[in-house]
Short mmCIF file of C-alpha atoms in Angstrom, two decimals:
data_model
loop_
_atom_site.label_atom_id
_atom_site.label_comp_id
_atom_site.label_asym_id
_atom_site.label_seq_id
_atom_site.Cartn_x
_atom_site.Cartn_y
_atom_site.Cartn_z
CA UNK A 1 0.00 0.00 0.00
CA UNK A 2 1.21 3.49 -0.79
CA UNK A 3 2.30 5.26 2.38
CA UNK A 4 3.05 8.88 3.14
CA UNK A 5 6.17 9.28 0.93
CA UNK A 6 4.45 7.83 -2.14
CA UNK A 7 1.34 9.96 -1.66
CA UNK A 8 3.42 13.06 -0.93
CA UNK A 9 5.38 12.49 -4.15
CA UNK A 10 2.09 12.35 -6.03
CA UNK A 11 0.80 15.47 -4.27
CA UNK A 12 3.85 17.51 -5.19
CA UNK A 13 3.71 16.38 -8.83
CA UNK A 14 -0.01 17.10 -9.09
CA UNK A 15 0.42 20.53 -7.54
CA UNK A 16 3.02 21.36 -10.17
CA UNK A 17 1.08 19.89 -13.10
CA UNK A 18 -2.65 20.50 -12.57
CA UNK A 19 -3.13 23.44 -10.19
CA UNK A 20 -5.50 25.84 -11.93
CA UNK A 21 -6.59 23.33 -14.56
CA UNK A 22 -10.26 22.89 -15.39
CA UNK A 23 -11.84 19.45 -15.62
CA UNK A 24 -13.54 19.29 -19.03
CA UNK A 25 -15.26 15.95 -18.69
CA UNK A 26 -15.19 12.83 -16.54
CA UNK A 27 -15.35 9.14 -17.43
CA UNK A 28 -16.13 6.51 -14.78
CA UNK A 29 -14.89 3.24 -16.26
CA UNK A 30 -15.51 1.14 -13.13
CA UNK A 31 -17.58 1.92 -10.05
CA UNK A 32 -15.94 -0.31 -7.43
CA UNK A 33 -13.87 2.50 -5.91
CA UNK A 34 -16.97 4.68 -5.49
CA UNK A 35 -18.13 2.67 -2.49
CA UNK A 36 -21.70 2.34 -3.71
CA UNK A 37 -22.13 5.99 -4.63
CA UNK A 38 -23.66 6.91 -7.98
CA UNK A 39 -21.24 7.54 -10.83
CA UNK A 40 -23.58 10.21 -12.17
CA UNK A 41 -23.21 12.26 -9.00
CA UNK A 42 -19.40 12.11 -9.19
CA UNK A 43 -19.45 13.17 -12.85
CA UNK A 44 -21.84 16.04 -12.16
CA UNK A 45 -19.86 17.40 -9.21
CA UNK A 46 -16.51 17.18 -11.03
CA UNK A 47 -17.30 18.35 -14.56
CA UNK A 48 -16.35 21.97 -15.21
CA UNK A 49 -14.58 22.42 -11.90
CA UNK A 50 -11.14 24.01 -11.57
CA UNK A 51 -8.51 22.37 -9.38
CA UNK A 52 -7.69 25.07 -6.84
CA UNK A 53 -5.44 23.11 -4.50
CA UNK A 54 -3.76 19.73 -4.01
CA UNK A 55 -3.24 18.45 -0.49
CA UNK A 56 -2.33 15.27 1.33
CA UNK A 57 -3.74 14.13 4.65
CA UNK A 58 -2.13 10.94 5.87
CA UNK A 59 -2.44 8.51 2.96
CA UNK A 60 -5.24 10.48 1.26
CA UNK A 61 -4.92 12.80 -1.73
CA UNK A 62 -7.27 15.79 -1.64
CA UNK A 63 -8.02 17.90 -4.72
CA UNK A 64 -9.81 21.12 -3.75
CA UNK A 65 -12.25 22.32 -6.40
CA UNK A 66 -13.65 25.72 -7.33
CA UNK A 67 -17.12 24.59 -6.17
CA UNK A 68 -15.89 24.20 -2.59
CA UNK A 69 -16.04 20.41 -2.84
CA UNK A 70 -12.96 18.22 -2.46
CA UNK A 71 -12.14 15.09 -4.45
CA UNK A 72 -10.62 12.45 -2.17
CA UNK A 73 -8.45 9.73 -3.70
CA UNK A 74 -7.11 6.79 -1.72
CA UNK A 75 -4.85 4.50 -3.67
CA UNK A 76 -5.47 1.39 -1.58
CA UNK A 77 -3.11 -1.52 -2.18
CA UNK A 78 -2.33 -1.10 -5.88
CA UNK A 79 -3.83 2.14 -7.18
CA UNK A 80 -1.91 4.62 -9.32
CA UNK A 81 -2.76 7.98 -10.83
CA UNK A 82 -1.17 8.79 -14.19
CA UNK A 83 -0.96 12.00 -16.21
CA UNK A 84 -1.38 11.02 -19.86
CA UNK A 85 -1.60 12.53 -23.30
CA UNK A 86 -5.15 11.81 -24.58
CA UNK A 87 -3.70 9.79 -27.46
CA UNK A 88 -1.68 7.54 -25.15
CA UNK A 89 -2.61 3.84 -25.30
CA UNK A 90 -5.40 2.76 -22.94
CA UNK A 91 -4.25 1.93 -19.41
CA UNK A 92 -5.13 -1.45 -17.94
CA UNK A 93 -7.49 -1.61 -14.95
CA UNK A 94 -8.80 1.90 -15.57
CA UNK A 95 -11.34 3.23 -13.05
CA UNK A 96 -11.57 6.98 -13.60
CA UNK A 97 -10.52 9.58 -16.17
CA UNK A 98 -10.43 13.32 -15.49
CA UNK A 99 -10.05 14.92 -18.92
CA UNK A 100 -8.50 18.34 -18.40
CA UNK A 101 -9.44 21.29 -20.57
CA UNK A 102 -5.82 21.60 -21.75
CA UNK A 103 -6.06 18.15 -23.39
CA UNK A 104 -4.24 16.03 -20.82
CA UNK A 105 -5.88 13.26 -18.80
CA UNK A 106 -5.57 12.11 -15.22
CA UNK A 107 -6.19 8.36 -15.22
CA UNK A 108 -6.79 6.39 -12.02
CA UNK A 109 -5.89 2.72 -12.44
CA UNK A 110 -6.06 -0.10 -9.90
CA UNK A 111 -6.08 -3.80 -10.72
CA UNK A 112 -7.42 -4.74 -7.27
CA UNK A 113 -9.78 -1.82 -6.80
CA UNK A 114 -9.31 -1.51 -3.04
CA UNK A 115 -8.85 2.27 -3.15
CA UNK A 116 -11.50 4.94 -2.80
CA UNK A 117 -12.88 7.88 -4.78
CA UNK A 118 -15.16 10.25 -2.88
CA UNK A 119 -16.56 13.75 -3.29
CA UNK A 120 -16.46 15.54 0.05
CA UNK A 121 -18.19 18.67 1.24
CA UNK A 122 -16.18 20.97 3.55
CA UNK A 123 -17.75 19.45 6.68
CA UNK A 124 -16.73 15.97 5.53
CA UNK A 125 -13.14 17.10 4.96
CA UNK A 126 -13.11 18.54 8.48
CA UNK A 127 -14.44 15.24 9.86
CA UNK A 128 -11.68 13.31 8.06
CA UNK A 129 -9.07 15.66 9.45
CA UNK A 130 -10.42 15.21 12.98
CA UNK A 131 -10.22 11.40 12.70
CA UNK A 132 -6.53 11.42 11.83
CA UNK A 133 -3.56 12.04 14.08
CA UNK A 134 -0.89 14.67 13.40
CA UNK A 135 1.25 14.57 10.31
CA UNK A 136 4.65 13.03 11.20
CA UNK A 137 6.47 15.78 9.30
CA UNK A 138 4.27 18.52 10.75
CA UNK A 139 4.80 20.75 13.76
CA UNK A 140 2.27 18.91 15.94
CA UNK A 141 4.20 15.65 15.82
CA UNK A 142 6.76 16.49 18.47
CA UNK A 143 8.96 14.27 20.65
CA UNK A 144 6.78 15.25 23.61
CA UNK A 145 3.60 14.28 21.76
CA UNK A 146 4.98 10.86 20.82
CA UNK A 147 6.32 10.25 24.32
CA UNK A 148 2.90 11.05 25.76
CA UNK A 149 1.15 8.64 23.39
CA UNK A 150 3.62 5.90 24.24
CA UNK A 151 3.42 6.42 28.00
CA UNK A 152 -0.28 5.69 28.28
CA UNK A 153 -0.46 2.55 26.13
CA UNK A 154 0.57 -1.07 26.67
CA UNK A 155 0.18 -2.16 23.05
CA UNK A 156 3.21 -3.08 20.90
CA UNK A 157 4.94 0.05 19.66
CA UNK A 158 4.45 -1.04 16.05
CA UNK A 159 0.67 -1.10 16.56
CA UNK A 160 0.79 2.47 17.85
CA UNK A 161 2.78 3.72 14.87
CA UNK A 162 0.32 2.06 12.49
CA UNK A 163 -2.66 3.65 14.25
CA UNK A 164 -3.75 6.48 11.95
CA UNK A 165 -5.50 8.22 14.85
CA UNK A 166 -2.14 8.56 16.60
CA UNK A 167 0.03 9.51 13.63
CA UNK A 168 -1.21 9.81 10.04
CA UNK A 169 0.50 8.25 7.06
CA UNK A 170 2.77 5.53 8.41
CA UNK A 171 2.48 1.95 7.15
CA UNK A 172 4.47 -1.24 7.33
CA UNK A 173 7.51 -0.11 5.34
CA UNK A 174 8.42 3.05 7.18
CA UNK A 175 7.38 1.78 10.60
CA UNK A 176 9.85 -1.10 10.29
CA UNK A 177 12.55 1.23 9.00
CA UNK A 178 12.03 3.74 11.81
CA UNK A 179 12.04 1.08 14.54
CA UNK A 180 15.29 -0.34 13.17
CA UNK A 181 16.87 3.10 13.03
CA UNK A 182 15.84 3.72 16.66
CA UNK A 183 16.99 0.22 17.77
CA UNK A 184 13.53 -0.66 19.12
CA UNK A 185 11.86 -4.05 18.71
CA UNK A 186 8.38 -3.69 17.18
CA UNK A 187 6.82 -5.82 19.94
CA UNK A 188 8.08 -3.60 22.76
CA UNK A 189 5.17 -2.42 24.87
CA UNK A 190 4.73 1.30 24.41
CA UNK A 191 4.83 2.19 28.10
CA UNK A 192 8.23 0.49 28.56
CA UNK A 193 10.05 2.92 26.28
CA UNK A 194 12.25 5.43 28.08
CA UNK A 195 12.04 9.14 27.14
CA UNK A 196 15.36 8.90 25.29
CA UNK A 197 14.00 5.98 23.23
CA UNK A 198 10.84 7.94 22.42
CA UNK A 199 13.00 10.83 21.23
CA UNK A 200 15.11 8.49 19.11
CA UNK A 201 11.98 6.98 17.59
CA UNK A 202 10.58 10.41 16.76
CA UNK A 203 13.82 11.38 15.03
CA UNK A 204 13.88 8.08 13.14
CA UNK A 205 10.32 8.50 11.83
CA UNK A 206 11.13 11.97 10.53
CA UNK A 207 14.40 10.80 8.99
CA UNK A 208 13.09 7.75 7.13
CA UNK A 209 10.10 9.64 5.74
CA UNK A 210 12.22 12.59 4.62
CA UNK A 211 14.69 10.29 2.87
CA UNK A 212 11.92 8.33 1.17
CA UNK A 213 10.29 11.49 -0.17
CA UNK A 214 13.66 12.60 -1.54
CA UNK A 215 13.85 9.24 -3.38
CA UNK A 216 10.25 9.61 -4.64
CA UNK A 217 8.84 6.70 -2.67
CA UNK A 218 9.34 2.95 -2.58
CA UNK A 219 8.43 0.61 -5.44
CA UNK A 220 8.45 -3.17 -5.12
CA UNK A 221 5.88 -4.04 -7.77
CA UNK A 222 2.83 -1.77 -8.11
CA UNK A 223 3.61 1.81 -7.10
CA UNK A 224 4.34 4.28 -9.89
CA UNK A 225 4.46 8.06 -9.81
CA UNK A 226 2.34 10.47 -11.85
CA UNK A 227 4.53 9.87 -14.91
CA UNK A 228 4.53 6.06 -14.62
CA UNK A 229 8.01 5.82 -13.11
CA UNK A 230 8.94 3.66 -10.10
CA UNK A 231 10.14 5.23 -6.89
CA UNK A 232 13.81 4.90 -6.03
CA UNK A 233 13.73 4.34 -2.28
CA UNK A 234 13.78 0.53 -2.30
CA UNK A 235 17.55 0.65 -2.82
CA UNK A 236 17.94 2.58 0.43
CA UNK A 237 15.82 0.40 2.76
CA UNK A 238 17.77 -1.11 5.64
CA UNK A 239 15.53 -3.96 6.80
CA UNK A 240 12.16 -4.03 5.03
CA UNK A 241 11.98 -6.86 2.45
CA UNK A 242 15.56 -7.83 3.34
CA UNK A 243 15.02 -11.00 5.40
CA UNK A 244 18.14 -13.15 5.39
CA UNK A 245 20.40 -10.30 4.34
CA UNK A 246 22.98 -8.83 6.73
CA UNK A 247 21.98 -5.88 8.87
CA UNK A 248 23.80 -2.82 7.46
CA UNK A 249 24.71 -1.77 11.01
CA UNK A 250 25.90 -4.97 12.71
CA UNK A 251 25.92 -7.74 10.07
CA UNK A 252 23.37 -10.00 11.79
CA UNK A 253 20.85 -11.62 9.44
CA UNK A 254 17.58 -9.70 9.14
CA UNK A 255 14.55 -11.71 10.27
CA UNK A 256 10.89 -11.54 9.38
CA UNK A 257 8.58 -11.94 12.38
CA UNK A 258 4.91 -11.19 13.03
CA UNK A 259 3.87 -8.29 15.27
CA UNK A 260 0.46 -6.65 15.59
CA UNK A 261 -0.81 -8.91 12.82
CA UNK A 262 1.78 -7.67 10.34
CA UNK A 263 4.99 -9.08 8.96
CA UNK A 264 7.82 -7.15 10.61
CA UNK A 265 11.45 -6.97 9.51
CA UNK A 266 13.97 -6.69 12.34
CA UNK A 267 17.62 -7.10 13.23
CA UNK A 268 17.63 -9.43 16.27
CA UNK A 269 20.89 -7.94 17.53
CA UNK A 270 20.12 -4.23 17.07
CA UNK A 271 16.51 -4.65 18.21
CA UNK A 272 16.62 -7.00 21.21
CA UNK A 273 13.62 -9.19 22.01
CA UNK A 274 11.38 -7.40 24.53
CA UNK A 275 10.23 -10.53 26.42
CA UNK A 276 11.67 -9.30 29.69
CA UNK A 277 10.05 -5.86 29.30
CA UNK A 278 6.47 -6.97 28.73
CA UNK A 279 3.84 -6.22 31.31
#
């Protein structure tokens, strides 16, 4: 699933490419991502609108329209948004086309269809914002905030980082990378972390996300950017998808374990087992 760096890469590209563009017409090729809503309503509310702003909230893309509505796009497991010339060959697994007045097309493609397309009124955007925790690269995600969230929970620290109500935008890739960088086992109970460990974890989250954005996200198989290109961050991952390979810090073999219902990549030497710290 696309996480914060992949969605932020898309946001920045869209802001550069389509800000101020008018949507000439809309084609709904498949309705699965509409969540039961009528395609005709989506077409009516999008057609003729100008894209006034492009934002990201957690893993969601938000296109603000001249009507005051906002188009929400969630890429799910395998969704991609491409900017195409109208004469480009048809894309496979096409769900939605926004034909821009300047002749270009935004094409949303997803072979699994687990993403979402929604039209939101301002109150619905506010409700979405209220449901999500602070942005990990924003000013509200401070070391003190993270330490406070950790101190009052006994769940595994990985589960806390994946909780979108606590911090918005993290998923399996960057959670594993941040925990490795901070030398914390993903199964450590939150309340057992010392303040210095919480500070190290905060710094690690910011670092791994910043690096991944600079490399335009991580591609293993499905993710592509607005221009159809893979992200370059996979070459810079330290533990994720590297089971059996040596830890770049100590040389111990990376292991894949299961924590909080998710596969978790760890270095058993750098991230000691928390069995003696559990309560």
